[in-house]
PDB file of C-alpha atoms and ligand atoms in Angstrom:
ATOM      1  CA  UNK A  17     -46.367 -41.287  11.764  1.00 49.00           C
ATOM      2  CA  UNK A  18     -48.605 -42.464  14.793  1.00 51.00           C
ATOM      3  CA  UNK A  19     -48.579 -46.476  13.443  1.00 47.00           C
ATOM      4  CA  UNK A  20     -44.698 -46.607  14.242  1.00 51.00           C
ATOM      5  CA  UNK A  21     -44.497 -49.193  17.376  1.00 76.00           C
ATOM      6  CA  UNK A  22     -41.032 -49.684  17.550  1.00 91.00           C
ATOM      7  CA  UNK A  23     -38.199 -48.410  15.635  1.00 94.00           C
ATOM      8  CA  UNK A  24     -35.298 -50.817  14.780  1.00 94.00           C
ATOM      9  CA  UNK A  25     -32.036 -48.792  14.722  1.00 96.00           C
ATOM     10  CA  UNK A  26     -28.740 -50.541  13.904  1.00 96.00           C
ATOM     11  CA  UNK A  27     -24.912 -49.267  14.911  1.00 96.00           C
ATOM     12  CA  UNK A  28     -22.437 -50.455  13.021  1.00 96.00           C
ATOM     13  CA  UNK A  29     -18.392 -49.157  12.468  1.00 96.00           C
ATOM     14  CA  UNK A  30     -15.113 -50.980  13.378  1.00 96.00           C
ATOM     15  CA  UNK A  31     -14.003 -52.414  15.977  1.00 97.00           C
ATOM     16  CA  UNK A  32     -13.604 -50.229  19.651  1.00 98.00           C
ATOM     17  CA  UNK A  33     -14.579 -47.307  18.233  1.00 98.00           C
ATOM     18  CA  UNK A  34     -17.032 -47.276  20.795  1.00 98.00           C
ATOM     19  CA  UNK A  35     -20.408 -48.415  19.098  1.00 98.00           C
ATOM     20  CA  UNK A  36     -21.102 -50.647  22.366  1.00 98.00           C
ATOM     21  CA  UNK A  37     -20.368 -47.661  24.445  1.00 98.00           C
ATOM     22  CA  UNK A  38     -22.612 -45.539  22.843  1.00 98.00           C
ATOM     23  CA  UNK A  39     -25.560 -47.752  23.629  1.00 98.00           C
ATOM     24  CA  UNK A  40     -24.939 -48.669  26.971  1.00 98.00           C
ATOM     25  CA  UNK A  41     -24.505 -44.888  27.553  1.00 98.00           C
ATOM     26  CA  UNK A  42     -27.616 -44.235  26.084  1.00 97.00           C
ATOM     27  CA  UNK A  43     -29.590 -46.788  27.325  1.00 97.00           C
ATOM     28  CA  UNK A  44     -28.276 -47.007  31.150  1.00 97.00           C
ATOM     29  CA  UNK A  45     -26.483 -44.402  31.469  1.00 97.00           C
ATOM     30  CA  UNK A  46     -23.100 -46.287  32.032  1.00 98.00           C
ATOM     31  CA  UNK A  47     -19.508 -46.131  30.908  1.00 98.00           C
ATOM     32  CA  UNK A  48     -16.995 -49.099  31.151  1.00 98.00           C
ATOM     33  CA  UNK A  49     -13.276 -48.587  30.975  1.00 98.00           C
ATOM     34  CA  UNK A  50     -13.154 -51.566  29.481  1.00 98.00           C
ATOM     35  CA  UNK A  51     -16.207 -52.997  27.586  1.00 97.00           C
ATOM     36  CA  UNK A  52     -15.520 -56.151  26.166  1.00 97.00           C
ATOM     37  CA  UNK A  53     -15.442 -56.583  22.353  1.00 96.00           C
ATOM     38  CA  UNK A  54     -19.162 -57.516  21.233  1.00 94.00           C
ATOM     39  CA  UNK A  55     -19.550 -60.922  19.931  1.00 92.00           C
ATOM     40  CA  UNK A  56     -22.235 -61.454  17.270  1.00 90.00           C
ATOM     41  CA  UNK A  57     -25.150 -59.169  18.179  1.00 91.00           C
ATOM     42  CA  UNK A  58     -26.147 -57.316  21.171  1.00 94.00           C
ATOM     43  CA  UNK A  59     -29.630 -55.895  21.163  1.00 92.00           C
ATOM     44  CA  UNK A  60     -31.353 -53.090  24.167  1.00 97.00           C
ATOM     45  CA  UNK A  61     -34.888 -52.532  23.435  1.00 96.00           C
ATOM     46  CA  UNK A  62     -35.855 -48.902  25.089  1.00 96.00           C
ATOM     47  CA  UNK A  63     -38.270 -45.959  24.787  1.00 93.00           C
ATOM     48  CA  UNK A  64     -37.891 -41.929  24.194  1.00 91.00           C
ATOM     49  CA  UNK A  65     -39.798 -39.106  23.643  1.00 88.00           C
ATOM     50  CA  UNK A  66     -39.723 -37.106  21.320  1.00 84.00           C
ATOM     51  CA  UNK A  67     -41.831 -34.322  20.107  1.00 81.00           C
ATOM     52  CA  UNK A  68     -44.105 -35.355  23.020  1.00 83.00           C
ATOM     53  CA  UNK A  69     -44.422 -38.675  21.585  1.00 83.00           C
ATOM     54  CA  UNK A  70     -43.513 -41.580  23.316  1.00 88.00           C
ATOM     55  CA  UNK A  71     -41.223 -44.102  20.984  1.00 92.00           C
ATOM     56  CA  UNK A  72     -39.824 -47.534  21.531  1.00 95.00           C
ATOM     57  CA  UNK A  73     -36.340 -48.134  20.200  1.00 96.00           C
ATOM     58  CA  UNK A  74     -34.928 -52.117  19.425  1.00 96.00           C
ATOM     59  CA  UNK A  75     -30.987 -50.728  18.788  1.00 97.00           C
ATOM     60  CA  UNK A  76     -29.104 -53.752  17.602  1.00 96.00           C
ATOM     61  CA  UNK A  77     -25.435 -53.674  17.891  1.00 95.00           C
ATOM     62  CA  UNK A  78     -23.460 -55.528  15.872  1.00 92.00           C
ATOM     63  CA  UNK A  79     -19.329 -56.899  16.246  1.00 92.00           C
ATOM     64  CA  UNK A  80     -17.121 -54.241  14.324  1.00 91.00           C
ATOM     65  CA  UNK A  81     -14.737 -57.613  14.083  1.00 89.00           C
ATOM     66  CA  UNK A  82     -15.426 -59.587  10.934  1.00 81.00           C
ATOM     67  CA  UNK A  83     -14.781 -62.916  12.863  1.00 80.00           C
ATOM     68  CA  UNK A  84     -17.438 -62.243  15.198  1.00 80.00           C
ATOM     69  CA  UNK A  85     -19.914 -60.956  13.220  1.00 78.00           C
ATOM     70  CA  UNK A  86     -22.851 -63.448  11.957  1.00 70.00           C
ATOM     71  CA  UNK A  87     -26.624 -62.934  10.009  1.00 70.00           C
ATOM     72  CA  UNK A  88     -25.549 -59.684   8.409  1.00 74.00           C
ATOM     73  CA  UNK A  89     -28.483 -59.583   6.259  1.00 80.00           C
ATOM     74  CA  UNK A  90     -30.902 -60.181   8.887  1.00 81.00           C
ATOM     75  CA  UNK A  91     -29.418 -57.988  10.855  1.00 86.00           C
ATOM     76  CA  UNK A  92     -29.774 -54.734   8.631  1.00 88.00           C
ATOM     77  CA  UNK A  93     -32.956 -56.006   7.373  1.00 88.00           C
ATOM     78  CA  UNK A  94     -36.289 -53.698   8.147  1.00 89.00           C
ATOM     79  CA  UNK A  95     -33.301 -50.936  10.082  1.00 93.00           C
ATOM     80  CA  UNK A  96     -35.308 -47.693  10.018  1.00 94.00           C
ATOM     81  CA  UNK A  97     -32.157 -45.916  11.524  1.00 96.00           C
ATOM     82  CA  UNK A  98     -28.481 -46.248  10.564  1.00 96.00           C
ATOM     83  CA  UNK A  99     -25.505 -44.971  13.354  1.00 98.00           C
ATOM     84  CA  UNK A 100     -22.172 -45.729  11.789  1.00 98.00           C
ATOM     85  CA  UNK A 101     -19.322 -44.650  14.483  1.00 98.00           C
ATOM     86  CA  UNK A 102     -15.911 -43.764  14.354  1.00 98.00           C
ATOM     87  CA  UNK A 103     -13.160 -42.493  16.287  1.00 98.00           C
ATOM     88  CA  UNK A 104     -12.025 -38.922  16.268  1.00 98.00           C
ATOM     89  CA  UNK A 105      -8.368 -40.685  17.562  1.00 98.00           C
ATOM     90  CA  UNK A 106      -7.841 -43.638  14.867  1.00 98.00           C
ATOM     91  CA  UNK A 107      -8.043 -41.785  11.060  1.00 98.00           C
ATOM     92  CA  UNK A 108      -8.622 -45.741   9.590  1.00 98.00           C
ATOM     93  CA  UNK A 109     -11.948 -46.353  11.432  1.00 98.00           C
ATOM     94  CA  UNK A 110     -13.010 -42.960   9.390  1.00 98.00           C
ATOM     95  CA  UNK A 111     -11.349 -44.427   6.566  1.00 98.00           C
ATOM     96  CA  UNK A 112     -13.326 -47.869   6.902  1.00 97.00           C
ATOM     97  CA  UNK A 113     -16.547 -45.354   6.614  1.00 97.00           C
ATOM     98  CA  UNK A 114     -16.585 -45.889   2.835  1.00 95.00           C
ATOM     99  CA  UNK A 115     -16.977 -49.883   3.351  1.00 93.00           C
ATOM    100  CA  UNK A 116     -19.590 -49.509   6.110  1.00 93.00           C
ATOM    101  CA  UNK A 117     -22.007 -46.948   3.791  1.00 93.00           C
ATOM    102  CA  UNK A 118     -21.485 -49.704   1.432  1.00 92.00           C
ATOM    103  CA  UNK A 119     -22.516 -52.490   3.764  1.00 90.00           C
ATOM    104  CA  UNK A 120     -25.950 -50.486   4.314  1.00 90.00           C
ATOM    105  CA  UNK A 121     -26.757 -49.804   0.441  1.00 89.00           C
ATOM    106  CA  UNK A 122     -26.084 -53.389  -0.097  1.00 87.00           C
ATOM    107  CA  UNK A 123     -28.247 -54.583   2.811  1.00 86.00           C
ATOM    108  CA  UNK A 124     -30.537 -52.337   3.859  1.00 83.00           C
ATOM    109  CA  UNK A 125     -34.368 -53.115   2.700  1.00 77.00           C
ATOM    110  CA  UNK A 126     -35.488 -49.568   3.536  1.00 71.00           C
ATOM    111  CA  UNK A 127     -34.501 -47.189   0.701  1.00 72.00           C
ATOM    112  CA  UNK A 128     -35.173 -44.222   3.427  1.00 81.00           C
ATOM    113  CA  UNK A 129     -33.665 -45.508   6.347  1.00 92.00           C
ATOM    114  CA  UNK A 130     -31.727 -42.707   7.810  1.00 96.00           C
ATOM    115  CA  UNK A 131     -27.824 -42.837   8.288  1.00 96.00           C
ATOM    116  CA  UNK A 132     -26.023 -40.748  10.816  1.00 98.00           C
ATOM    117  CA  UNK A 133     -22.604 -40.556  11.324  1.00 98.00           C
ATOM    118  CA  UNK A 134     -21.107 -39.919  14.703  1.00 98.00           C
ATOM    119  CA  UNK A 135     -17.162 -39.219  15.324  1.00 98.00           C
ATOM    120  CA  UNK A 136     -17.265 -40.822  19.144  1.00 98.00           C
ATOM    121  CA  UNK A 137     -14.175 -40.196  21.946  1.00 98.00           C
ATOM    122  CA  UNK A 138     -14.037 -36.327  21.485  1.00 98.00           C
ATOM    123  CA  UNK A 139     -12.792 -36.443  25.308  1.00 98.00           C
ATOM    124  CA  UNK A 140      -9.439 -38.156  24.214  1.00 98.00           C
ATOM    125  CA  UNK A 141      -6.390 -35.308  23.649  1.00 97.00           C
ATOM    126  CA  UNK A 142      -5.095 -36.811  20.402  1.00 97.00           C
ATOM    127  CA  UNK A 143      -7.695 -36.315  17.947  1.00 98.00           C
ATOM    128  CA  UNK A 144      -6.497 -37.052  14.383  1.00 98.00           C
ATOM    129  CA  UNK A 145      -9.705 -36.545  12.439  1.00 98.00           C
ATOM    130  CA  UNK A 146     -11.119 -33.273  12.428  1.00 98.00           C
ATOM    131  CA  UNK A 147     -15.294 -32.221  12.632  1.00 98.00           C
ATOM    132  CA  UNK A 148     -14.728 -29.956   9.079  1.00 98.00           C
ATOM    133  CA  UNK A 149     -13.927 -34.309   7.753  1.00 98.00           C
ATOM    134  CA  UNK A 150     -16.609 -36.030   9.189  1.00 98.00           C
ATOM    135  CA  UNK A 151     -19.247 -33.073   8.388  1.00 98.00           C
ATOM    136  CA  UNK A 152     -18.090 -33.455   4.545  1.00 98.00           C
ATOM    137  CA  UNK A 153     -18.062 -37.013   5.176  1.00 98.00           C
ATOM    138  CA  UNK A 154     -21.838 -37.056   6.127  1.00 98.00           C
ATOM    139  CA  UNK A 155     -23.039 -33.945   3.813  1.00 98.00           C
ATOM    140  CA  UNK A 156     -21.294 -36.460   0.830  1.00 96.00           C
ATOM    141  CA  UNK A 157     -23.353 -39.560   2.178  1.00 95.00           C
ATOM    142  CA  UNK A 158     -26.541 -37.693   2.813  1.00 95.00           C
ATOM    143  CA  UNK A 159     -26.014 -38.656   6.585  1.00 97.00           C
ATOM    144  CA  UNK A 160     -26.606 -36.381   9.734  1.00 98.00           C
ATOM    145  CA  UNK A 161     -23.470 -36.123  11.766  1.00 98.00           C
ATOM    146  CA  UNK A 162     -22.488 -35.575  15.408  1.00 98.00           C
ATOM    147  CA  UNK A 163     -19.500 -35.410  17.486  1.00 98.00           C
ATOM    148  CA  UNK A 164     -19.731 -37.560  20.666  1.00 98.00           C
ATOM    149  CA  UNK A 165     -18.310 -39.141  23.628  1.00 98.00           C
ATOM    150  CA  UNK A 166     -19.624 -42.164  25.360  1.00 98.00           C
ATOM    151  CA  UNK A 167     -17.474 -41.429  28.050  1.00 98.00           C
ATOM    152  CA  UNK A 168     -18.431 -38.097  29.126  1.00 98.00           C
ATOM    153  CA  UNK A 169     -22.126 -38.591  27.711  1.00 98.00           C
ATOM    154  CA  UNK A 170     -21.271 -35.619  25.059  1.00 98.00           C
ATOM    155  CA  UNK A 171     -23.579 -35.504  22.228  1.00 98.00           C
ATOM    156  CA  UNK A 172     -24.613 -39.298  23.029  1.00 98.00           C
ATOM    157  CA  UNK A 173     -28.548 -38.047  24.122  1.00 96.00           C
ATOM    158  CA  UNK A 174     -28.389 -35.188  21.376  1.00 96.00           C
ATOM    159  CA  UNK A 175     -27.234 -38.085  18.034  1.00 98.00           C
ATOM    160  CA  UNK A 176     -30.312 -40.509  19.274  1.00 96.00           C
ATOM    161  CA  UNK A 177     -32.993 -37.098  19.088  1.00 94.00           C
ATOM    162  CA  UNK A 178     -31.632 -36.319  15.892  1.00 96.00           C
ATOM    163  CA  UNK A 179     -31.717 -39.527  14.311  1.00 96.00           C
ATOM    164  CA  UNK A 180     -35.600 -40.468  15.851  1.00 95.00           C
ATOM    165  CA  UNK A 181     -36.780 -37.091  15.002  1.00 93.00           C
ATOM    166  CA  UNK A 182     -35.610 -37.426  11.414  1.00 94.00           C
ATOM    167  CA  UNK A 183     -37.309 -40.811  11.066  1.00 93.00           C
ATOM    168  CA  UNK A 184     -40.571 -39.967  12.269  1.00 90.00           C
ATOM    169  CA  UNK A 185     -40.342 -36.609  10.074  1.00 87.00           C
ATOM    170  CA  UNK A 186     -39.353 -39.172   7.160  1.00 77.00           C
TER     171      UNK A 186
HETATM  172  P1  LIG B 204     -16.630 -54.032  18.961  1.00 68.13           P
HETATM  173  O1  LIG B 204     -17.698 -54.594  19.844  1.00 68.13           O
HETATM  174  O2  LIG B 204     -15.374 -54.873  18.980  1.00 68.13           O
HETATM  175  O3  LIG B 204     -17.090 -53.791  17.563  1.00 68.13           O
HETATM  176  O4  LIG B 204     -16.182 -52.587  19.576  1.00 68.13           O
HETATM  177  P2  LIG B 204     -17.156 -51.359  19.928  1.00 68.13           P
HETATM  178  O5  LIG B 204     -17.256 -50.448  18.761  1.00 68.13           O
HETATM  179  O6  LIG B 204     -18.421 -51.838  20.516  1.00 68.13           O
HETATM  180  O7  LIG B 204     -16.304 -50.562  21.041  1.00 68.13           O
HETATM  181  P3  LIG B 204     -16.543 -50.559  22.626  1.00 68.13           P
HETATM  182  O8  LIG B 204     -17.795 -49.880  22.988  1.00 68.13           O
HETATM  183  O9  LIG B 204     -16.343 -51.947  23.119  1.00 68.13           O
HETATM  184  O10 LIG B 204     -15.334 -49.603  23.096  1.00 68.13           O
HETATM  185  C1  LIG B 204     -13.971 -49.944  22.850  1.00 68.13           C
HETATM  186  C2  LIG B 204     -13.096 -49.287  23.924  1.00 68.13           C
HETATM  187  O11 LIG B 204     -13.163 -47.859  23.783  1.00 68.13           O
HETATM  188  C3  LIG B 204     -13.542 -49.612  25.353  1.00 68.13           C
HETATM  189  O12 LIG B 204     -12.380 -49.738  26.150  1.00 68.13           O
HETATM  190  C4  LIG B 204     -14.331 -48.383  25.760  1.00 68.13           C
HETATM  191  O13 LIG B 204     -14.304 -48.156  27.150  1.00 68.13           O
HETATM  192  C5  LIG B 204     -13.595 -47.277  25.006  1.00 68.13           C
HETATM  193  N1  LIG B 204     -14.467 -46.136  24.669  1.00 68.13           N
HETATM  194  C6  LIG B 204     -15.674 -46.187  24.077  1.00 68.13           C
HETATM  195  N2  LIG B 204     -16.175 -44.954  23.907  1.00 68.13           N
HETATM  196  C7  LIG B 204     -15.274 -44.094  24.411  1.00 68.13           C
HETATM  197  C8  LIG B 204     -15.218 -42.665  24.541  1.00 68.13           C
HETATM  198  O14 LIG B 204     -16.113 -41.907  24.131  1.00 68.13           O
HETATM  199  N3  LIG B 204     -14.088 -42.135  25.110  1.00 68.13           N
HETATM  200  C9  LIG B 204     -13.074 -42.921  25.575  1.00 68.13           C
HETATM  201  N4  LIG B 204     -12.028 -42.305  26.123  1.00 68.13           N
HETATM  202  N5  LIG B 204     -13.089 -44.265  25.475  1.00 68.13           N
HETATM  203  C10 LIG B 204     -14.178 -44.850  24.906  1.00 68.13           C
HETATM  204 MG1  LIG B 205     -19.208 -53.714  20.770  1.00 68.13          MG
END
């Protein structure tokens, strides 16, 4: 669709799963050991290409804690993309996946925004939710799904293409 300017793409998932991480990796190609906890809304504005198309991306990212979070309405409102994160090393932020789908039927204002689910710190050594999980997961949500890690920058380039691709094919 050549009249897309800029694509608003929203991550959302519990708290330290990595959500912040993800963007920052993504967007500066950084990694801190210890990113503080988001309060309210953070928001990167940036551009990729894809399919030889140059796109601008506004990726909000939102507090996984309930205390901090604000304007949850506003903020899903007019989201053409949907990244809901959790982490392969703490089974109840997969668990919590069921609330967060919820959140984004409830406030979502684009019937075809497209949700993908990614399973982030695959570089950790205790891993207690398998991929064969979060692929169901997804397949059951009608979600794409990839494993990442912010830290190592696994998958992190790869879940952004997928997503943008699938919401200019959309
Ligand atoms: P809230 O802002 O509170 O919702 O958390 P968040 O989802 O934004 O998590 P954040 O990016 O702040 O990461 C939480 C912690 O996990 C930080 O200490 C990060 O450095 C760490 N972390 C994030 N991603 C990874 C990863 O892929 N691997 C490892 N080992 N640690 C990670
Ligand atoms: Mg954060």
């Amino acid at each position: 669709n050549p009249s897309i300017t800029t694509l608003k793409i929203l991550i959302i998932g519990e708290s330290g799963v990595g959500k912040s991480s993800l963007m920052l990796r993504f967007v500066d190609d950084s990694f801190d050991p210890e990113q503080p906890a988001t309060i309210g809304v953070d928001f990167r504005v940036t551009s990729m290409v894809v399919d030889g198309n140059r796109v601008k991306l506004a990726i909000w990212d939102t507090a996984g804690q309930e205390r901090f979070r604000t304007l949850t309405p506003s903020y899903y409102r007019g989201g053409q993309g949907v990244i809901c994160v959790y982490d392969v090393t703490n089974r109840s932020t997969f668990e919590h996946l069921d609330h967060w789908m919820t959140e984004v039927d409830t406030y979502s204002t684009k019937d075809d925004a497209v949700k993908m689910i990614v399973g982030n710190k695959i570089d950790l050594p205790n891993r207690v939710v398998s991929r064969e999980e979060g692929m169901k997961f997804a397949k059951r949500h009608r979600a794409l799904f990839i494993e990442a890690s912010a830290k190592t920058k696994e998958g992190v380039q790869c879940a952004f293409e997928e997503l943008i691709q699938k919401i200019i094919q959309t």
